[in-house]
Amino acid sequence: MKYWLLVLSLFSVSLHAPAQVDTNYLKALYDRCLDFSEDKADSILHYATLIKKESDQLHFNKGDVLSLRLKGIFEEMSSNYSGAIEYYLQSLDASRKLTDVAYEKAALSDLAIAYANIKEPLKAKDFYLQAAKISKGTGDVYDLVNTYNNLAVIYTQLKQLDSAKLLLNDAIRYGKPYEKEIDLSSSYNNMGNLYCQEKKYDEALTYFRRNYEQHIKGDNPGDLWVDLLNLADVYSEKKQFDSANKYVQLAMKLALELESKGKEADTYGILAKLAEYKGDYRTAYDNLKKWYKLDTAIINGDTYKTIAELQERFHAKDREAANKLLKEQVEKESLRTKIVTIVAIAMAAIIILVAIAFITKRNANRRLKNINELIVQQNEKLEELNYEKNSLISIVSHDLSTPFTTIQVWGHVLQAETGTLTADQQKALGKIMQASNNGEELIRRVLDVEKKDIGQHRMQLENFDLTIFAEEVIDSFRPMAAKKDIRLHAEMPGKNLYLLSDKQLVSRICENLLSNAIKYTPHGKNVWISISDELDAVSIKIRDEGVGIEKEELPYLFSKYSKISSQPTDGEASTGLGLSIVKRIVQEINGKIFCESEPGKGSLFTVVLRK
């Protein structure tokens, strides 16, 4: 559970009120409140109310913007994201009425951070791009670093890791010469989290330790909590449990001191993972329940509904303004048309004919332009609906994965006490564990197809030896084959055979096909994988002595969710998704895939990839 950091601008002044309050004092008070941590959230609300009251008396036109933004920050610190977004939208509206781009950019950034925190990265990306457009060309290095850092977090949530890493490298490169004035800890933290996702834990530790050594000397407990949780998480992945337990206990102590439900929930998540890795499934289950209770309390369905209503009300104001502008344009166009008509009547016959032809052509072009605009709007709506569909799938998978995880945790607890169970109960428990594993696998496979993450995957081309690669793939499947007494054979050329392609995607192709071959092959039979050189291409063939496929079913073999009559020989799970994924990957790397099969005589899958 990595904790990503989004950045706000901070300033420092005294909070002691002068005898005579003026607008400069109110602005300075607002700047100082931006520097408050979560333990001073109540003070932020107090000063927001004070700024509003004094601004009304002084007729300070920026008072509404300052007060509304501080109230939004208070609600966000209290984990009330619907309230925070409502105030941020009001602050955005007030800043646009002032035509003050600095406050408009701040409101856009606040909205982006709030949407990122409630797992809506596409909306967050939209607000950040609007803010970046305003910032473009200012030459402010601090603003540039923050924009790159925040956009990198959003691209990470959208699973575009290569783009995120490029942005973080740029943020660190631009900010490094000004490191005494610009705090780069957020960029270092986010870079560490990227390396964790790539399972490069030693590289991640370099960035996490750098931040920890800096923040342990500071006075911001929120930043220190992030460092402690990240260190605990990465040490858990490295199976260094003593170090992991040390940092997670410090993180929990700090979360309780800050009285932050969000931080407490995330810490319970790491405690659950640590207990699971140590084999203490009962403790893992208890911590998982605490995490789920707190996480559900922070963000639930009512919150999303409220946020959607607020967004719609805000857009309604934009539509009203757009309709007013459109009406003015229509009136101007109508007047312009009348003038053209009067002039045209006064012209000679030949000029009238030319004018008619011109008007006809112009109207045709206008209709064509309107049609094109309608098509663009329809395409944008389709993209929005498609993203909402994918978001719904992600939400459903999140909700479904929790009961499956709970079933598995309790299953492990019961399996640890097999001495108290009868043979029938042990058999039933085995069926329960198998069913929960199959359900969780089905969720992952559905998401693998529907999210289209293959299309979003940035190609990482490398020149690798295909023979060595194939041997590594075979070795990873020998335990699976041994359970069914299946013999794996490798037929390799007598020379090194290099392929320039994405090694990760080629690995997914081979692993999927080899897994299927073992599933559909009876006990005691054989499975072959062969590699051959085909002039300007290479051929990867996987052959089995399995149950085979009916001839009439072959045309539908690579279709999404297709189900064929052939069944795995040992009751293994099959979702009908694997081969559709394989075909999509093969097409992505400009290859071809074929299948030859006959019932009772096995199957031969051939993948041809250009060198």
PDB file of N, CA, C and O in Angstrom, residues 464-474 490-498 531:
ATOM      1  N   PHE A 464      16.884  -9.904 -26.739  1.00  0.00           N
ATOM      2  CA  PHE A 464      17.159 -10.973 -25.785  1.00  0.00           C
ATOM      3  C   PHE A 464      17.249 -12.321 -26.489  1.00  0.00           C
ATOM      4  O   PHE A 464      16.699 -12.516 -27.577  1.00  0.00           O
ATOM      5  N   ASP A 465      17.990 -13.241 -25.848  1.00  0.00           N
ATOM      6  CA  ASP A 465      18.188 -14.588 -26.405  1.00  0.00           C
ATOM      7  C   ASP A 465      16.933 -15.413 -26.139  1.00  0.00           C
ATOM      8  O   ASP A 465      16.608 -15.733 -24.998  1.00  0.00           O
ATOM      9  N   LEU A 466      16.227 -15.787 -27.204  1.00  0.00           N
ATOM     10  CA  LEU A 466      14.953 -16.486 -27.066  1.00  0.00           C
ATOM     11  C   LEU A 466      15.133 -17.889 -26.506  1.00  0.00           C
ATOM     12  O   LEU A 466      14.247 -18.418 -25.834  1.00  0.00           O
ATOM     13  N   THR A 467      16.281 -18.536 -26.778  1.00  0.00           N
ATOM     14  CA  THR A 467      16.488 -19.906 -26.265  1.00  0.00           C
ATOM     15  C   THR A 467      16.633 -19.890 -24.744  1.00  0.00           C
ATOM     16  O   THR A 467      16.038 -20.721 -24.044  1.00  0.00           O
ATOM     17  N   ILE A 468      17.426 -18.948 -24.226  1.00  0.00           N
ATOM     18  CA  ILE A 468      17.570 -18.846 -22.765  1.00  0.00           C
ATOM     19  C   ILE A 468      16.242 -18.457 -22.135  1.00  0.00           C
ATOM     20  O   ILE A 468      15.828 -18.999 -21.094  1.00  0.00           O
ATOM     21  N   PHE A 469      15.538 -17.542 -22.777  1.00  0.00           N
ATOM     22  CA  PHE A 469      14.228 -17.095 -22.281  1.00  0.00           C
ATOM     23  C   PHE A 469      13.255 -18.282 -22.182  1.00  0.00           C
ATOM     24  O   PHE A 469      12.551 -18.457 -21.186  1.00  0.00           O
ATOM     25  N   ALA A 470      13.226 -19.135 -23.235  1.00  0.00           N
ATOM     26  CA  ALA A 470      12.300 -20.269 -23.248  1.00  0.00           C
ATOM     27  C   ALA A 470      12.618 -21.253 -22.135  1.00  0.00           C
ATOM     28  O   ALA A 470      11.716 -21.821 -21.496  1.00  0.00           O
ATOM     29  N   GLU A 471      13.927 -21.498 -21.887  1.00  0.00           N
ATOM     30  CA  GLU A 471      14.318 -22.413 -20.804  1.00  0.00           C
ATOM     31  C   GLU A 471      13.832 -21.892 -19.452  1.00  0.00           C
ATOM     32  O   GLU A 471      13.361 -22.655 -18.596  1.00  0.00           O
ATOM     33  N   GLU A 472      13.925 -20.571 -19.254  1.00  0.00           N
ATOM     34  CA  GLU A 472      13.455 -19.982 -17.983  1.00  0.00           C
ATOM     35  C   GLU A 472      11.947 -20.154 -17.822  1.00  0.00           C
ATOM     36  O   GLU A 472      11.460 -20.455 -16.729  1.00  0.00           O
ATOM     37  N   VAL A 473      11.200 -19.971 -18.918  1.00  0.00           N
ATOM     38  CA  VAL A 473       9.742 -20.147 -18.847  1.00  0.00           C
ATOM     39  C   VAL A 473       9.399 -21.591 -18.498  1.00  0.00           C
ATOM     40  O   VAL A 473       8.534 -21.869 -17.662  1.00  0.00           O
ATOM     41  N   ILE A 474      10.090 -22.545 -19.151  1.00  0.00           N
ATOM     42  CA  ILE A 474       9.817 -23.969 -18.884  1.00  0.00           C
ATOM     43  C   ILE A 474      10.109 -24.304 -17.432  1.00  0.00           C
ATOM     44  O   ILE A 474       9.321 -24.991 -16.758  1.00  0.00           O
ATOM     45  N   ALA A 490      11.922 -29.466 -24.335  1.00  0.00           N
ATOM     46  CA  ALA A 490      12.329 -28.251 -25.029  1.00  0.00           C
ATOM     47  C   ALA A 490      13.107 -28.621 -26.287  1.00  0.00           C
ATOM     48  O   ALA A 490      14.057 -29.410 -26.216  1.00  0.00           O
ATOM     49  N   GLU A 491      12.699 -28.083 -27.407  1.00  0.00           N
ATOM     50  CA  GLU A 491      13.389 -28.306 -28.673  1.00  0.00           C
ATOM     51  C   GLU A 491      13.955 -26.964 -29.136  1.00  0.00           C
ATOM     52  O   GLU A 491      13.210 -26.103 -29.620  1.00  0.00           O
ATOM     53  N   MET A 492      15.265 -26.787 -28.952  1.00  0.00           N
ATOM     54  CA  MET A 492      15.902 -25.505 -29.211  1.00  0.00           C
ATOM     55  C   MET A 492      16.896 -25.608 -30.371  1.00  0.00           C
ATOM     56  O   MET A 492      17.478 -26.677 -30.603  1.00  0.00           O
ATOM     57  N   PRO A 493      17.129 -24.506 -31.104  1.00  0.00           N
ATOM     58  CA  PRO A 493      18.145 -24.531 -32.166  1.00  0.00           C
ATOM     59  C   PRO A 493      19.540 -24.638 -31.560  1.00  0.00           C
ATOM     60  O   PRO A 493      19.757 -24.329 -30.385  1.00  0.00           O
ATOM     61  N   GLY A 494      20.482 -25.059 -32.344  1.00  0.00           N
ATOM     62  CA  GLY A 494      21.848 -25.245 -31.846  1.00  0.00           C
ATOM     63  C   GLY A 494      22.653 -23.973 -31.803  1.00  0.00           C
ATOM     64  O   GLY A 494      23.886 -24.031 -31.799  1.00  0.00           O
ATOM     65  N   LYS A 495      21.982 -22.827 -31.786  1.00  0.00           N
ATOM     66  CA  LYS A 495      22.665 -21.545 -31.751  1.00  0.00           C
ATOM     67  C   LYS A 495      21.826 -20.553 -30.969  1.00  0.00           C
ATOM     68  O   LYS A 495      20.642 -20.793 -30.702  1.00  0.00           O
ATOM     69  N   ASN A 496      22.472 -19.445 -30.624  1.00  0.00           N
ATOM     70  CA  ASN A 496      21.726 -18.374 -29.974  1.00  0.00           C
ATOM     71  C   ASN A 496      20.762 -17.736 -30.982  1.00  0.00           C
ATOM     72  O   ASN A 496      21.122 -17.494 -32.131  1.00  0.00           O
ATOM     73  N   LEU A 497      19.527 -17.487 -30.535  1.00  0.00           N
ATOM     74  CA  LEU A 497      18.505 -16.913 -31.425  1.00  0.00           C
ATOM     75  C   LEU A 497      17.950 -15.664 -30.749  1.00  0.00           C
ATOM     76  O   LEU A 497      17.221 -15.755 -29.758  1.00  0.00           O
ATOM     77  N   TYR A 498      18.317 -14.503 -31.274  1.00  0.00           N
ATOM     78  CA  TYR A 498      17.939 -13.243 -30.628  1.00  0.00           C
ATOM     79  C   TYR A 498      16.668 -12.661 -31.241  1.00  0.00           C
ATOM     80  O   TYR A 498      16.426 -12.786 -32.455  1.00  0.00           O
ATOM     81  N   ILE A 531      11.535 -23.781 -30.398  1.00  0.00           N
ATOM     82  CA  ILE A 531      11.914 -22.475 -30.941  1.00  0.00           C
ATOM     83  C   ILE A 531      12.655 -22.704 -32.255  1.00  0.00           C
ATOM     84  O   ILE A 531      13.556 -23.564 -32.318  1.00  0.00           O
TER      85      ILE A 531
END
